[in-house]
Structure formats: structure tokens, C-alpha cells
Coordinates of C-alpha atoms in Angstrom, one line a residue:
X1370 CA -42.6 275.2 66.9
X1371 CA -43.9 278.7 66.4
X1372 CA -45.1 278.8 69.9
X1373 CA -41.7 277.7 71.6
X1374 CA -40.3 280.6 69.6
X1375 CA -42.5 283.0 70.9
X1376 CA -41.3 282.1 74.8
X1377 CA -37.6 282.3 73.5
X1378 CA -38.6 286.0 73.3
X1379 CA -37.2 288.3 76.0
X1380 CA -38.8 292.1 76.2
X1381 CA -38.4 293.6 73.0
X1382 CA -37.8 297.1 72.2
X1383 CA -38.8 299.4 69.4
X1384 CA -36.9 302.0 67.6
X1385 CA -37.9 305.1 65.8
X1386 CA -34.9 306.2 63.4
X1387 CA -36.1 309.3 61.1
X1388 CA -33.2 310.1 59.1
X1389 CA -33.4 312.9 55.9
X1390 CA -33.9 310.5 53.1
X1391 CA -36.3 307.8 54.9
X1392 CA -38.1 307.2 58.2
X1393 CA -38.2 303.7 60.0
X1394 CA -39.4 301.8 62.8
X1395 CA -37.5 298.7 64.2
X1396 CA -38.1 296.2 66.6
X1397 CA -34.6 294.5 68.7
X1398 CA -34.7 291.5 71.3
X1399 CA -33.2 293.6 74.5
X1400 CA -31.1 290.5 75.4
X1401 CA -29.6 290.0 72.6
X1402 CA -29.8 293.3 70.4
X1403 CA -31.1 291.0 67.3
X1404 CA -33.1 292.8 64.4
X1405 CA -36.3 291.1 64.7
X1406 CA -38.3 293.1 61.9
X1407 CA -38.5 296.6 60.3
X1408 CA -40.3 298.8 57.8
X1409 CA -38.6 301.7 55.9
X1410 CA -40.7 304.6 54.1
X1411 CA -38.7 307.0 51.9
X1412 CA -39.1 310.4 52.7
X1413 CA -39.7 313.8 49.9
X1414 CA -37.6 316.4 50.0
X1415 CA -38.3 319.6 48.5
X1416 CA -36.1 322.2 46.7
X1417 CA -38.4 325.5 46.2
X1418 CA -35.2 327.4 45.6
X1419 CA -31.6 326.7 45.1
X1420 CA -30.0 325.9 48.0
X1421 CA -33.2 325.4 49.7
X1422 CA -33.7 322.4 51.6
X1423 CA -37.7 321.5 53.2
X1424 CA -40.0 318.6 54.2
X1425 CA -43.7 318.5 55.4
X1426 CA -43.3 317.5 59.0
X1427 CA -47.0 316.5 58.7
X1428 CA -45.4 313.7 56.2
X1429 CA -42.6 312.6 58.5
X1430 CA -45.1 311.6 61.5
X1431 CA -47.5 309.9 58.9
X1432 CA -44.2 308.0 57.5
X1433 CA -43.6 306.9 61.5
X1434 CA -47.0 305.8 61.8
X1435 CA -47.3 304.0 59.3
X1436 CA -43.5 302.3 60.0
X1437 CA -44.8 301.3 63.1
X1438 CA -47.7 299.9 62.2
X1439 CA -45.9 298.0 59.4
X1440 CA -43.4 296.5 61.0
X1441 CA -46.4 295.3 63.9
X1442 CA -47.9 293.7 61.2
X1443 CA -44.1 291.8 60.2
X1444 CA -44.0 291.1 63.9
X1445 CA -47.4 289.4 63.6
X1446 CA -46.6 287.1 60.7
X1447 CA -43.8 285.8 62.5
X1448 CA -46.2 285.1 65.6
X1449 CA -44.4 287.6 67.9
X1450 CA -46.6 289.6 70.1
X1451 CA -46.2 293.1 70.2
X1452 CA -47.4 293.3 73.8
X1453 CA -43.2 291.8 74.3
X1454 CA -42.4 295.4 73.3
X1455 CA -41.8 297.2 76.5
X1456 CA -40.4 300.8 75.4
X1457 CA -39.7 302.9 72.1
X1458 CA -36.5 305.3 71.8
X1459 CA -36.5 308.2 68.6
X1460 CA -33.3 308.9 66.8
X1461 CA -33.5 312.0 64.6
X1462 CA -31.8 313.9 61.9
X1463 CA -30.7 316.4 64.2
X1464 CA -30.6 320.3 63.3
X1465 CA -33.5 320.1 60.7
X1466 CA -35.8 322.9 62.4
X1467 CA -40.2 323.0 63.0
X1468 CA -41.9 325.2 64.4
X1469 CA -45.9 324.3 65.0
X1470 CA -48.9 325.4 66.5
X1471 CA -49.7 324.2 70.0
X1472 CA -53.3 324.8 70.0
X1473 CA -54.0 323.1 66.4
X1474 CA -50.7 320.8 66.5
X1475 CA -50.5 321.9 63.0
X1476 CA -47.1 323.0 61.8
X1477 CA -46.7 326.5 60.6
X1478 CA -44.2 326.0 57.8
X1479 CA -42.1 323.3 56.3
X1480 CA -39.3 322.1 58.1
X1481 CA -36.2 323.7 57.3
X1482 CA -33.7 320.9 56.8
X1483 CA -30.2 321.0 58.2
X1484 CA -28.7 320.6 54.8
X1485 CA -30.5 324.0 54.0
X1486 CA -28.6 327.4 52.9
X1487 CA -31.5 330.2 53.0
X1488 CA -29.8 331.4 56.2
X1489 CA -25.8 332.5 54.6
X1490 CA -26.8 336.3 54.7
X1491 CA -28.3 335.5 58.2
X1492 CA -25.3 334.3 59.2
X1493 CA -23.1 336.8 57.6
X1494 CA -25.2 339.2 59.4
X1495 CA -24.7 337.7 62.9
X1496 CA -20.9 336.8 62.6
X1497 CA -20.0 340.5 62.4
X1498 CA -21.3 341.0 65.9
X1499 CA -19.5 338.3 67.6
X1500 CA -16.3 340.4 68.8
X1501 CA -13.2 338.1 67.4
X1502 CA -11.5 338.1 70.5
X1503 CA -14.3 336.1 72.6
X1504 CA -16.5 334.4 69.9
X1505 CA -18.8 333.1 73.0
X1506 CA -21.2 331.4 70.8
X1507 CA -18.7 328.6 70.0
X1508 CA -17.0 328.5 73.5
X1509 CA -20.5 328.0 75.0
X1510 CA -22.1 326.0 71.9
X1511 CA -18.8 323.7 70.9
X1512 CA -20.1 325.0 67.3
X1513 CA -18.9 327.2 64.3
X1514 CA -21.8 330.1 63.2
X1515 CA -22.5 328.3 60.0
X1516 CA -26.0 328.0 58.3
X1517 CA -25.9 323.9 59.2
X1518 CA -27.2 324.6 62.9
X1519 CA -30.7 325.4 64.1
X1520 CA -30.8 328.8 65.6
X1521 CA -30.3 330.4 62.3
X1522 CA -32.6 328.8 60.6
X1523 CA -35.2 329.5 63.5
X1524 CA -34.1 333.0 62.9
X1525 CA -35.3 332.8 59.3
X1526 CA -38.4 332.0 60.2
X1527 CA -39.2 334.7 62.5
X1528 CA -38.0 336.6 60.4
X1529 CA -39.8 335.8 57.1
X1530 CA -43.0 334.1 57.7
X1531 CA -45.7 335.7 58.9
X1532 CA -47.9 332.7 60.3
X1533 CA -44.6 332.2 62.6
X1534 CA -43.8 335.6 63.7
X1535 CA -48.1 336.0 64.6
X1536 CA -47.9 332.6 66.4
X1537 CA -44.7 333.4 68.5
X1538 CA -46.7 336.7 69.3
X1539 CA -50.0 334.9 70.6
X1540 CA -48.3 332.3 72.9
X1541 CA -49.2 329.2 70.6
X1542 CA -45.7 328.4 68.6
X1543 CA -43.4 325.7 70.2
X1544 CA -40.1 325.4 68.0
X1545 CA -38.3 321.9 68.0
X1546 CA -36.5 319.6 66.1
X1547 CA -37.6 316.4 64.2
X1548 CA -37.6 314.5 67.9
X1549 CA -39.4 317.3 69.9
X1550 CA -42.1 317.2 66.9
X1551 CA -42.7 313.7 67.3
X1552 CA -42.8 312.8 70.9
X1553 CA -44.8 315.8 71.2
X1554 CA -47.2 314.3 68.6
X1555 CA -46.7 310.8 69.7
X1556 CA -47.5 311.5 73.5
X1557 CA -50.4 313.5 72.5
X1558 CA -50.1 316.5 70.5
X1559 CA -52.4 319.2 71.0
X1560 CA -53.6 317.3 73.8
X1561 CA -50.9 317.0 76.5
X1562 CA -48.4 316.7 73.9
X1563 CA -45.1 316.5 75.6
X1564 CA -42.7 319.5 74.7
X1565 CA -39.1 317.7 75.1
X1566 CA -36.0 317.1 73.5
X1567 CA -32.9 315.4 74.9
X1568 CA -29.1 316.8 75.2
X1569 CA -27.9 316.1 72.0
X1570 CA -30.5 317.4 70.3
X1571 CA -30.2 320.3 72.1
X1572 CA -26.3 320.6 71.7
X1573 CA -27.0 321.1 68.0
X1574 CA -29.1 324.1 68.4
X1575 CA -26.9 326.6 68.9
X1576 CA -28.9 327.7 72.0
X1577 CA -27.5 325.1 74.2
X1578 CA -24.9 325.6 76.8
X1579 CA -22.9 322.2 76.6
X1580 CA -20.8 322.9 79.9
X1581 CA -24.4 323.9 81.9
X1582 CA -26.6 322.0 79.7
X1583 CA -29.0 324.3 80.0
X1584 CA -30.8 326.9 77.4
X1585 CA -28.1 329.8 77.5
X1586 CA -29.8 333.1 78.4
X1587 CA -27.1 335.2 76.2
X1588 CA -27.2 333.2 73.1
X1589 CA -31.2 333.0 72.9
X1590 CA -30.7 337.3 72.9
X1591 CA -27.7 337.6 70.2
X1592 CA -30.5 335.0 68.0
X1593 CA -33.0 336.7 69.8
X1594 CA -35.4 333.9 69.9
X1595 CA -37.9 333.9 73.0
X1596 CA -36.9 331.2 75.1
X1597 CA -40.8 330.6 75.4
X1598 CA -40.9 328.3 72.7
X1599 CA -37.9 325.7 73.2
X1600 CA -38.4 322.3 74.2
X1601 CA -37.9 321.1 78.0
X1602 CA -34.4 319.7 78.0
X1603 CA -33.9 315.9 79.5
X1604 CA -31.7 313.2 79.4
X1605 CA -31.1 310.6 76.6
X1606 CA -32.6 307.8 78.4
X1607 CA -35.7 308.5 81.1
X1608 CA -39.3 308.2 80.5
X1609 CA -40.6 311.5 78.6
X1610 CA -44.2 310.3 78.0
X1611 CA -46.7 307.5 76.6
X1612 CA -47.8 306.9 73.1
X1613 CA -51.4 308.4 72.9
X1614 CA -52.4 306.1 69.4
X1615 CA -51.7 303.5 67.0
X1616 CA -50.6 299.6 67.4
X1617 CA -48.6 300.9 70.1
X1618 CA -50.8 303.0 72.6
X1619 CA -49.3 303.2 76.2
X1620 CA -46.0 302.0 75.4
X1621 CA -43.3 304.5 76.9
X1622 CA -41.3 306.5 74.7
X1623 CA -37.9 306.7 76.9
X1624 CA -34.5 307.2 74.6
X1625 CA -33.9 309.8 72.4
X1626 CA -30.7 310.8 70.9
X1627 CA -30.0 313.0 67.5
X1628 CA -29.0 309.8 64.7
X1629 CA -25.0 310.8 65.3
X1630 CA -25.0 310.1 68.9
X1631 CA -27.8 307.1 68.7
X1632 CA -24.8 305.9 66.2
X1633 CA -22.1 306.2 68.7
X1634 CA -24.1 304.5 71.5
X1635 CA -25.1 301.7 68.5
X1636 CA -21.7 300.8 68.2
X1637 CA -20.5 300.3 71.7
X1638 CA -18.3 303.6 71.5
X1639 CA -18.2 304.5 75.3
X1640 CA -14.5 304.4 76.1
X1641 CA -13.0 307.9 75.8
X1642 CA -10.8 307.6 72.2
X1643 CA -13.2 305.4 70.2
X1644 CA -14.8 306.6 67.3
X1645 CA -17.3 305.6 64.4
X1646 CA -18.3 307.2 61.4
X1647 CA -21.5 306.6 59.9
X1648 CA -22.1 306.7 56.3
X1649 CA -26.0 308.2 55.4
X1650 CA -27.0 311.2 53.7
X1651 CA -24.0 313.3 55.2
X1652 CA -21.1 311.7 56.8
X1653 CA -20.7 312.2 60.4
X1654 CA -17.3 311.2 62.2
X1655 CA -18.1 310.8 66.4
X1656 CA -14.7 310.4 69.0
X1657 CA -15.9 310.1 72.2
X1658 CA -13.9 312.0 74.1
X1659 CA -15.3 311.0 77.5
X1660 CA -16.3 313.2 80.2
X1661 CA -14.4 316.6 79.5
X1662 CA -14.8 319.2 76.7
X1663 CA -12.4 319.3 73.8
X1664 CA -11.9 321.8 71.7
X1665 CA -10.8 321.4 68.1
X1666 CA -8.1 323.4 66.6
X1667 CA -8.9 321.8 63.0
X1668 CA -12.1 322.3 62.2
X1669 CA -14.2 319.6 64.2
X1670 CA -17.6 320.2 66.5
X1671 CA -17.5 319.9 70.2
X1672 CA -21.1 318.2 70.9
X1673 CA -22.9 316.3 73.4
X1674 CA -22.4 312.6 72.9
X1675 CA -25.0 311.3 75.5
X1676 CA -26.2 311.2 78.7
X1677 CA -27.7 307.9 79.4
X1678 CA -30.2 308.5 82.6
X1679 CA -31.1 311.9 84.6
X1680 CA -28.8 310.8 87.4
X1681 CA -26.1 310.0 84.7
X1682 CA -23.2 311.9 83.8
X1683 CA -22.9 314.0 80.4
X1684 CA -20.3 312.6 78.0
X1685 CA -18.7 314.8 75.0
X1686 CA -17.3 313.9 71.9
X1687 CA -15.7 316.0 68.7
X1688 CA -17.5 315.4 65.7
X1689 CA -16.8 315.9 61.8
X1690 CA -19.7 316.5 59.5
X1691 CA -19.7 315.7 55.9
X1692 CA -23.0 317.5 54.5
X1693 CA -23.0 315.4 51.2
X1694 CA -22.3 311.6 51.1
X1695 CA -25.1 308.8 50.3
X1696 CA -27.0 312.7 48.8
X1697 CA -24.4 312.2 46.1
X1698 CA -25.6 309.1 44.5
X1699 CA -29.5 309.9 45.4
X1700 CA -28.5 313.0 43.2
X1701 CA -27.1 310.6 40.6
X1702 CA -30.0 308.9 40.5
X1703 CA -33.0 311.4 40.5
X1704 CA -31.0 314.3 38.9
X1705 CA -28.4 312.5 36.1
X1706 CA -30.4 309.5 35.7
X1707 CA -26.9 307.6 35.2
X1708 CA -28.4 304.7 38.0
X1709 CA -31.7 303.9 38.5
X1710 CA -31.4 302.3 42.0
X1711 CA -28.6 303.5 44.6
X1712 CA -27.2 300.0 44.8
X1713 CA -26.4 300.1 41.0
X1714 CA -23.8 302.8 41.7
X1715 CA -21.3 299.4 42.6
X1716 CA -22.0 298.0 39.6
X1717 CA -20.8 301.0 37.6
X1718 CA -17.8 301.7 39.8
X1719 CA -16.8 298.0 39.9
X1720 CA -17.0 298.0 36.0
X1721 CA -13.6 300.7 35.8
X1722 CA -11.9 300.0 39.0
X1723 CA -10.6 303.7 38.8
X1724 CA -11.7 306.9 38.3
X1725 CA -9.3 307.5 35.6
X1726 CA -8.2 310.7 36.9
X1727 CA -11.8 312.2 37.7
X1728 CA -12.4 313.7 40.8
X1729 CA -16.0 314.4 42.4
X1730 CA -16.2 317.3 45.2
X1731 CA -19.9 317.3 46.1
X1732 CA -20.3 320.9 47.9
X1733 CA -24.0 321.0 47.1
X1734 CA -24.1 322.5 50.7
X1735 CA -20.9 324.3 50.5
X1736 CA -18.2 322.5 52.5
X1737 CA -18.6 321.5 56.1
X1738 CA -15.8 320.1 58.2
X1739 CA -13.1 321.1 58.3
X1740 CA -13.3 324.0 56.0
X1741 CA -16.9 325.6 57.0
X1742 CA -16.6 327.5 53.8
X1743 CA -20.6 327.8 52.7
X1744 CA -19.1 329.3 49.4
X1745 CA -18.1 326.3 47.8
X1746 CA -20.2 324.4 45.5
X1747 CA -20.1 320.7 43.9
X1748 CA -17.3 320.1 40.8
X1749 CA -16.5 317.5 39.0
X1750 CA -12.8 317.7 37.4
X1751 CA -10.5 316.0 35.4
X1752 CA -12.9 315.2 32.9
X1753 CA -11.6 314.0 29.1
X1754 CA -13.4 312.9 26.4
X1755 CA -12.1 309.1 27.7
X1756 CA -14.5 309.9 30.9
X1757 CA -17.8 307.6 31.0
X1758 CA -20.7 307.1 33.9
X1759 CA -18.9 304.4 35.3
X1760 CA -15.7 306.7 36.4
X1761 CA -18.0 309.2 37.4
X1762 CA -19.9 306.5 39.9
X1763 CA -16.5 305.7 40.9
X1764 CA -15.5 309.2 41.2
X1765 CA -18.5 309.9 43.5
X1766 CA -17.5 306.8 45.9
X1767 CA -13.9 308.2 46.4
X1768 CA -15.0 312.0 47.0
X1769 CA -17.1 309.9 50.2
X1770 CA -13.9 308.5 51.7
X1771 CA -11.8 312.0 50.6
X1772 CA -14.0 314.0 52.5
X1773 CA -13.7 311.3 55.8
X1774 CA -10.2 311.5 55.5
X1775 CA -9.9 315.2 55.6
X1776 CA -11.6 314.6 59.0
X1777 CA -10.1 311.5 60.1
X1778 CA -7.0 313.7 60.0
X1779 CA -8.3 316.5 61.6
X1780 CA -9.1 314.1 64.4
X1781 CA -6.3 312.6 64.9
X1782 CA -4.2 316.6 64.8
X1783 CA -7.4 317.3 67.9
X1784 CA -6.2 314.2 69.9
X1785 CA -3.2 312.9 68.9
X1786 CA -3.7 309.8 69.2
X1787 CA -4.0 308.6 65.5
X1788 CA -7.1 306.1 65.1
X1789 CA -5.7 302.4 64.6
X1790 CA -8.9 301.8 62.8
X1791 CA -12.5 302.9 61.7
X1792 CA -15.6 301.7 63.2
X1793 CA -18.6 302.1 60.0
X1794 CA -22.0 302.0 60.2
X1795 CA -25.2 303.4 58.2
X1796 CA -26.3 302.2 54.6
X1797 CA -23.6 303.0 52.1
X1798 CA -21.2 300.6 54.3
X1799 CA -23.0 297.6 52.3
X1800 CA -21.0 298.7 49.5
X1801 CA -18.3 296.7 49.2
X1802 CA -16.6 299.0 46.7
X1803 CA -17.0 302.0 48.8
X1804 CA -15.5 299.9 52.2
X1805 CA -12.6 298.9 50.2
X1806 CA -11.5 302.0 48.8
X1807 CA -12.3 303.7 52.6
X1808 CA -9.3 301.6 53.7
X1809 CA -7.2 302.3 51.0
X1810 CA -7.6 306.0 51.3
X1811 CA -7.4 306.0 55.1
X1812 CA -4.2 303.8 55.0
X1813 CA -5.6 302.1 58.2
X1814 CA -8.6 298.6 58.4
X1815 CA -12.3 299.7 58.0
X1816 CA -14.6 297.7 60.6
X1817 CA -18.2 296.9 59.5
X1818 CA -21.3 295.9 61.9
X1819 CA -22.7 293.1 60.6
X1820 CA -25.8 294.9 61.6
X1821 CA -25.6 298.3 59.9
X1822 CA -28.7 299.7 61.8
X1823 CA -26.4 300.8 64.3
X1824 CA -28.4 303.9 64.9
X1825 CA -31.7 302.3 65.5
X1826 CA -29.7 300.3 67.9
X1827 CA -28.4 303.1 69.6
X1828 CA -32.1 304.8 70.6
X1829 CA -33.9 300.9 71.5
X1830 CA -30.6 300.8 74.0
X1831 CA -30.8 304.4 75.5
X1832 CA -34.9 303.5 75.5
X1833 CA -34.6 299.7 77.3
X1834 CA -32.1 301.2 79.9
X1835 CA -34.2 303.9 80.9
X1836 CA -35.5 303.6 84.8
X1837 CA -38.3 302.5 84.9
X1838 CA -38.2 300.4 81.9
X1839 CA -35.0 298.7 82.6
X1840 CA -34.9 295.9 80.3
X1841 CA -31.5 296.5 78.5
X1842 CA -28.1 296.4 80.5
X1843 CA -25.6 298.7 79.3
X1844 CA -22.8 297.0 81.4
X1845 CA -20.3 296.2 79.5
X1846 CA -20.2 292.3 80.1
X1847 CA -24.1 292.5 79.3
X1848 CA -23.4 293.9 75.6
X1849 CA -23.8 291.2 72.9
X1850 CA -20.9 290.7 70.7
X1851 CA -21.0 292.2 67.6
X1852 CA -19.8 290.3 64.4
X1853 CA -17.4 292.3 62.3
X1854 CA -16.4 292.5 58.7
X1855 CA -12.4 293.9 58.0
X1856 CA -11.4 295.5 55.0
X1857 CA -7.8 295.9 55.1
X1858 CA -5.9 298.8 52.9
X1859 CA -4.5 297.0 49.2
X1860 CA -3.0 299.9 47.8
X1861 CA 0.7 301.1 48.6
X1862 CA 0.4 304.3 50.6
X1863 CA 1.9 306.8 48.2
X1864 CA -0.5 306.0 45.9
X1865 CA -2.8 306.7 48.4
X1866 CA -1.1 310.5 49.2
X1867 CA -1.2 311.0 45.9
X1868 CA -4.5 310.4 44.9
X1869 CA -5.6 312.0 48.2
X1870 CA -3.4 315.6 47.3
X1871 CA -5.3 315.3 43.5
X1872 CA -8.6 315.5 45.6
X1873 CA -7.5 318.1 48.0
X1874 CA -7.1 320.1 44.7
X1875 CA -9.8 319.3 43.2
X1876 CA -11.5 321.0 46.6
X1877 CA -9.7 324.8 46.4
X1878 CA -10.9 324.7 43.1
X1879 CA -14.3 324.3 44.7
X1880 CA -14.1 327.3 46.8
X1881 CA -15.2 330.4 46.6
X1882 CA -18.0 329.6 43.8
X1883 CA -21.1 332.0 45.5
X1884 CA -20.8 335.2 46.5
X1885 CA -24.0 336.0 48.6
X1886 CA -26.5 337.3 46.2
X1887 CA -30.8 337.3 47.0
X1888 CA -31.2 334.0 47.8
X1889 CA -32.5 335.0 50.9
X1890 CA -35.0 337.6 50.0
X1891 CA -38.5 336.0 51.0
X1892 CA -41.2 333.1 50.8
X1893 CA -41.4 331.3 47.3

């Protein structure tokens, strides 16, 4: 029997998907896009000072490695032969900024992760040259100057540590983010490691000319970073190089897209006006808005949303980014102790039903979209003595579907055409509590892959389509139907407003917390 279901087999494809709170390697049939097997390792981060925000990238390719040698062994047990896997695609947390040696391929300080604030005074700094009446950084960029984006950070590092500034100076430092670091180690490293990243990467830079899609000349001089050290800029889906070692030597590594756009692709999104949003350690909101440009009046991101083949063309979609979602009950977790594993939070929130008039803003980060307001720090209001963990836990769930709301509106101002309904995806969507209340806040169905690896998904499809590989149609017809799970609003929509304008609230109280002291003065 095992051997006839090793024939059933068609090509397989493998899928790197290094998010900020784990790394993990899975394997999909190309024909079919079925989840064969997977491993999952869970990633450190590090907090040397408030606000701060790093991980060893050293740790991040070991964590891959050993993924992928994990999940060959899976794909052993089950008498599947990893020789069926024909190409690997990398999905990425995306502005989260390394900067290495070439010569030694060792990395000359801990990557900066996008959720980091070092840079406010940086960008502070910077935003009082940008003349008001043509801020070209965001008309070329599709971005706000806010400390969430690469260049700054990149800045910061030239700026403060010395082992980067004497690199830069002696030809050996290459700068990229998490997917330049890894296919340039996977494909070789310090020998004939290739230097790449791929559009959307790119577009979160902040260096990145979306309309040219090119590295922009003028905004490399206003960060002043030396163009030297970027990454060569490709497509999502074309061959960039073999993997040099490990289970999986000489197999091509040929998608790559930043998680948010892997996400979009993952979930079929590739009619101008559909949207997802995917529910991980932040909370990213993707509309495709097809093959033209828009710019938001509300807040949102302009940002690359693919480009599926050298020959293809570019696609664009508007993007609102929640810095603090599944961090919330991670921080529940490791800092309150109030749930010992994430999935208890459901438990606790089931237990009340309500959050009895508590409300949760989590601006650990400060507050992304729409506000952009890096001043704002986490709250928790409404609190009497009648409070308990459980309306807390409940509290936290609803401050994840406040915050998409406040974006799901800003979308629908940006294109108005209101969404009829929201496409989730990511690891939080298996909590039931959280889906429920999503649709009762939005006032509109939630839709739920019953495959919530949507991301993964995304880079094994850009990787199987890729010439020269070409084992995964991305025709329409071809696409395997995807089983969904509906939850449909239950509440009466003022209560909804209501509980919606308490939040909103609960947010200006939130504002205007940090003024910009030292917390950028050097190393630790």
C-alpha cells in the first residue's frame, strides 16, 4: 500500500516560511497544494533595551536547517522521497534588517527586527529634511518615514556600530533582509553565496523605487547608505541559485516573497479588489489593487504585491500593518504568566464571554496603521476591582480585531468599494473565539482556509511556477479549491459601533505616552 502511495505523488515543493516568533520548513503536493509534512522551531527574541527588538541571524539559519532536515525525516516515515521535491521558495518577515560579512559570512550584529524602535530620533532627524510640499520618499517608496522600515534601521547601524561602519569601509559588508541572508547562506555563503532579494522585499526597504523597481539613486543619498551593499533585485518567482548543503543539496531555490505578499499569493488574491488579512505576530491587511499604484489618503502602505516571473508584470496592493497582534498573548504568556500556552488564551476568553468593559490597546511599538504615531504605548483601561484574567484574555482578543477594523475601514475610504467579506489566514485564525468576534466587530463574514499555512503556500507556488522549474500552474482553472470555514456576525450592529467608539477611545488615551528621550544613545 505504501508503495502505490508513493506513485500517487506528483513533484513536490518545499517551503521556507521564517516568520518573527518561529521559523518553518513545509513540504506541498504541486498538484494539489496539500500539506504533506512540516517542522516548526520557535525563534528567541531579545530585548537589550526598551523598545529594542533583535535576533541572532546565526540562530535563524540554524532553526531553517534544522526545519528542513526535520520535516525530510517526517517525509521519510511516511515513505515519501525527498528526491519528488523539485524547488524551495523563502517567505520572510520582511523589514527586519542584517548586515554580515562577505568574506567570513559571519554577521556583524544582531538583526534589527522590524518591530524595533532604536531608530525614533533617527527618524525625527530625517523627517525635518523632507520639504512638506514634495515628501519624495513616500511618492517613490509608497511608505510613511516611520522607524517600522529598513533604511532607518540600516542607518543605525552605520551609525552606531563600529564592526559595521569598518566593514562598509573595507568592501566586505552586504546588508539584506532575513531572505537575502538566507539564500545567500543557502546558495553558498561565503562561497558564491548569492546576494538577492526579490520586489517585495525590496519595496519595504525604503530604498526601493516601486514605479522603476529599481534601487532609487536619491533615497540611498538622503539615508546615505552606499548602494554597494544592497542585494541584486529579482522577481518573486525565477531561479536565484542552488542549495550548497543539507538533505536538500542542488535543489533550486526559485520563489521568494516578504510573508505578507507570500500570504496574498497563498490565498488566491490575484483579482484587483480582493483582500486578506493574516493574523501572526502583527496583523497585516493586503488589497490587491492590480496593476496601478494607489495611494492611500487614510493611512495605508502602497507596496509591491508580486511579480510572479522576470518576464511578468509587477502587481501593487495597499497594505495595513498592525505591529502587535498574536505579540499580545506571547506577552501574556512569557511576561504576565496569566496562560501558560497561547492556545489557553480561548479558554480564558470563552470562560466571560465579554470583556466587561475592559479594553486592551497593545502599542508596544507605538501605533502603526493608520495612525503612524510611534508615541503611543500599550494600555489597558476600564479596569474595576470586578476585572479578572479572563476579561483581560478577552480584552486582548478584541484589541486584534479593533485594530483590523480601523484598517478595514481605512481600506474601504482608499477604494471605495467596501469589502463584502474578509479572507484570514496565519495562526491565531484557529481561534475560534477570536474568528467570531472578528465578524462581529467587522459587521461583515470572516472566511477561514482550512489550511492556515497560507503563507508557506504562497512561496512553494511562486517557487513551482518559476521557469525552469515549472511544476505548479498558476492558471486559474489549475488552482485547487480551497475549503472554507464562515463565521457570520451575531451581534446587532450598534452594539458593534458602540463597542468599537469605547476602543477608539481607549486608543487617544494611548497617544502621546513617549516623548523622545536617550533611548537611542549607543550599543548596550
Amino acid at each position: 500500500m505504501a508503495a502505490a502511495k508513493k506513485a500517487v505523488l506528483g513533484p513536490l515543493v518545499g517551503a521556507v516560511d521564517q516568520g518573527t516568533s518561529s521559523t518553518r520548513f513545509l513540504v506541498f503536493n504541486s498538484k494539489t497544494a496539500e500539506l504533506l509534512s512540516h517542522h516548526q522551531v520557535e525563534i528567541k527574541q531579545e530585548f537589550p533595551r526598551e523598545g529594542w527588538v533583535e535576533q541572532d541571524p546565526k540562530e535563524i539559519l540554524q532553526s531553517v536547517y534544522e526545519c528542513i532536515e526535520k520535516t525530510c525525516e517526517k517525509l521519510g516515515q511516511l515513505n515519501i522521497d525527498i528526491s519528488n521535491i523539485k524547488a524551495i521558495g523563502v517567505s520572510n518577515q520582511r523589514e527586519t534588517t542584517v548586515v554580515w560579512d562577505k568574506l567570513t559570512g559571519e554577521p556583524l550584529y544582531n538583526a534589527v527586527v522590524w518591530l524595533d524602535l532604536r531608530t525614533q530620533f533617527t527618524v525625527e532627524n530625517l523627517s525635518k529634511r523632507i520639504p512638506g510640499n514634495n515628501n519624495f520618499v513616500k511618492s517613490k517608496t509608497g511608505l510613511p518615514l516611520s522607524t517600522y522600515f529598513s533604511a532607518v534601521k540600516l542607518r543605525w547601524l552605520l551609525d552606531n556600530v563600529r564592526k559595521v561602519q569598518r566593514a562598509v569601509e573595507e568592501n566586505r559588508a552586504l546588508f539584506g533582509t532575513i531572505d537575502s541572508w538566507l539564500i545567500w547562506s543557502l546558495t553558498g555563503g561565503a562561497n558564491g553565496g548569492v546576494h538577492c532579494t526579490d520586489v517585495t522585499n525590496a519595496s519595504r526597504t525604503m530604498l526601493f523605487n516601486i514605479h522603476s523597481l529599481e534601487w532609487d539613486k536619491e533615497l540611498c543619498e538622503f539615508f546615505e547608505i552606499p548602494m554597494k551593499i544592497l542585494p541584486n533585485v529579482r522577481s518573486s518567482s525565477e531561479i536565484y541559485g542552488l542549495m550548497k548543503a543539507g538533505a536538500l543539496e542542488g535543489m533550486p531555490i526559485s520563489g521568494c516573497l516578504g510573508d505578507q505578499s507570500a500570504a496574498l499569493v497563498g490565498q488566491m488574491c490575484f483579482q484587483d479588489g480582493q483582500a486578506k488579512n493574516t493574523y501572526g505576530t502583527g496583523c497585516f491587511l493586503l488589497c490587491n489593487t492590480g496593476r496601478k499604484c494607489v495611494f492611500s489618503e487614510h493611512g495605508l502602505l502602497t507596496t509591491v504585491a508580486y511579480k510572479l516571473g522576470r518576464d511578468k508584470p509587477v502587481y501593487y496592493a495597499l497594505e495595513g500593518s498592525v505591529a502587535i497582534a498574536g505579540a499580545v498573548i506571547r506577552w501574556l504568556r512569557d511576561n504576565l504568566g496569566i496562560i501558560k500556552t497561547s492556545e489557553e488564551i480561548e479558554k480564558l476568553a470563552k470562560e466571560v464571554g465579554t470583556s466587561y468593559g475592559c479594553y486592551f490597546v497593545p502599542a508596544f511599538s507605538g501605533l502603526y496603521a493608520p495612525y503612524w504615531e510611534p508615541s503611543a504605548r500599550g494600555i489597558i483601561c476600564g479596569l474595576t476591582q470586578f476585572t479578572n484574567k479572563c476579561h483581560i484574555a478577552f480584552a486582548a482578543l478584541e484589541a486584534v480585531c479593533f485594530q483590523t477594523r480601523e484598517i478595514l475601514d481605512a481600506m474601504n475610504r482608499d477604494c471605495g468599494i467596501p469589502l463584502s467579506h474578509l479572507q484570514v489566514d496565519g495562526g491565531m485564525t484557529n481561534n475560534k473565539i477570536l474568528m467570531q468576534l472578528q465578524a462581529d466587530i467587522l459587521y461583515i463574514p470572516v472566511v477561514k482556509t482550512s489550511m492556515p499555512e497560507t503563507t508557506a503556500l504562497g512561496a512553494a507556488m511562486a517557487a513551482g511556477a518559476a521557469e525552469g522549474v515549472g511544476v505548479w500552474s498558476l492558471e486559474p482553472e489549475d488552482l485547487s479549491a480551497v475549503t472554507m470555514e464562515r463565521f457570520e456576525p451575531q451581534i446587532n450592529a450598534e452594539e458593534s459601533e458602540i463597542r468599537y467608539s469605547t476602543w477608539k477611545k481607549a486608543v487617544m488615551k494611548s497617544v502621546g505616552w513617549v516623548t523622545t528621550q536617550s533611548s537611542e544613545s549607543g550599543i548596550p
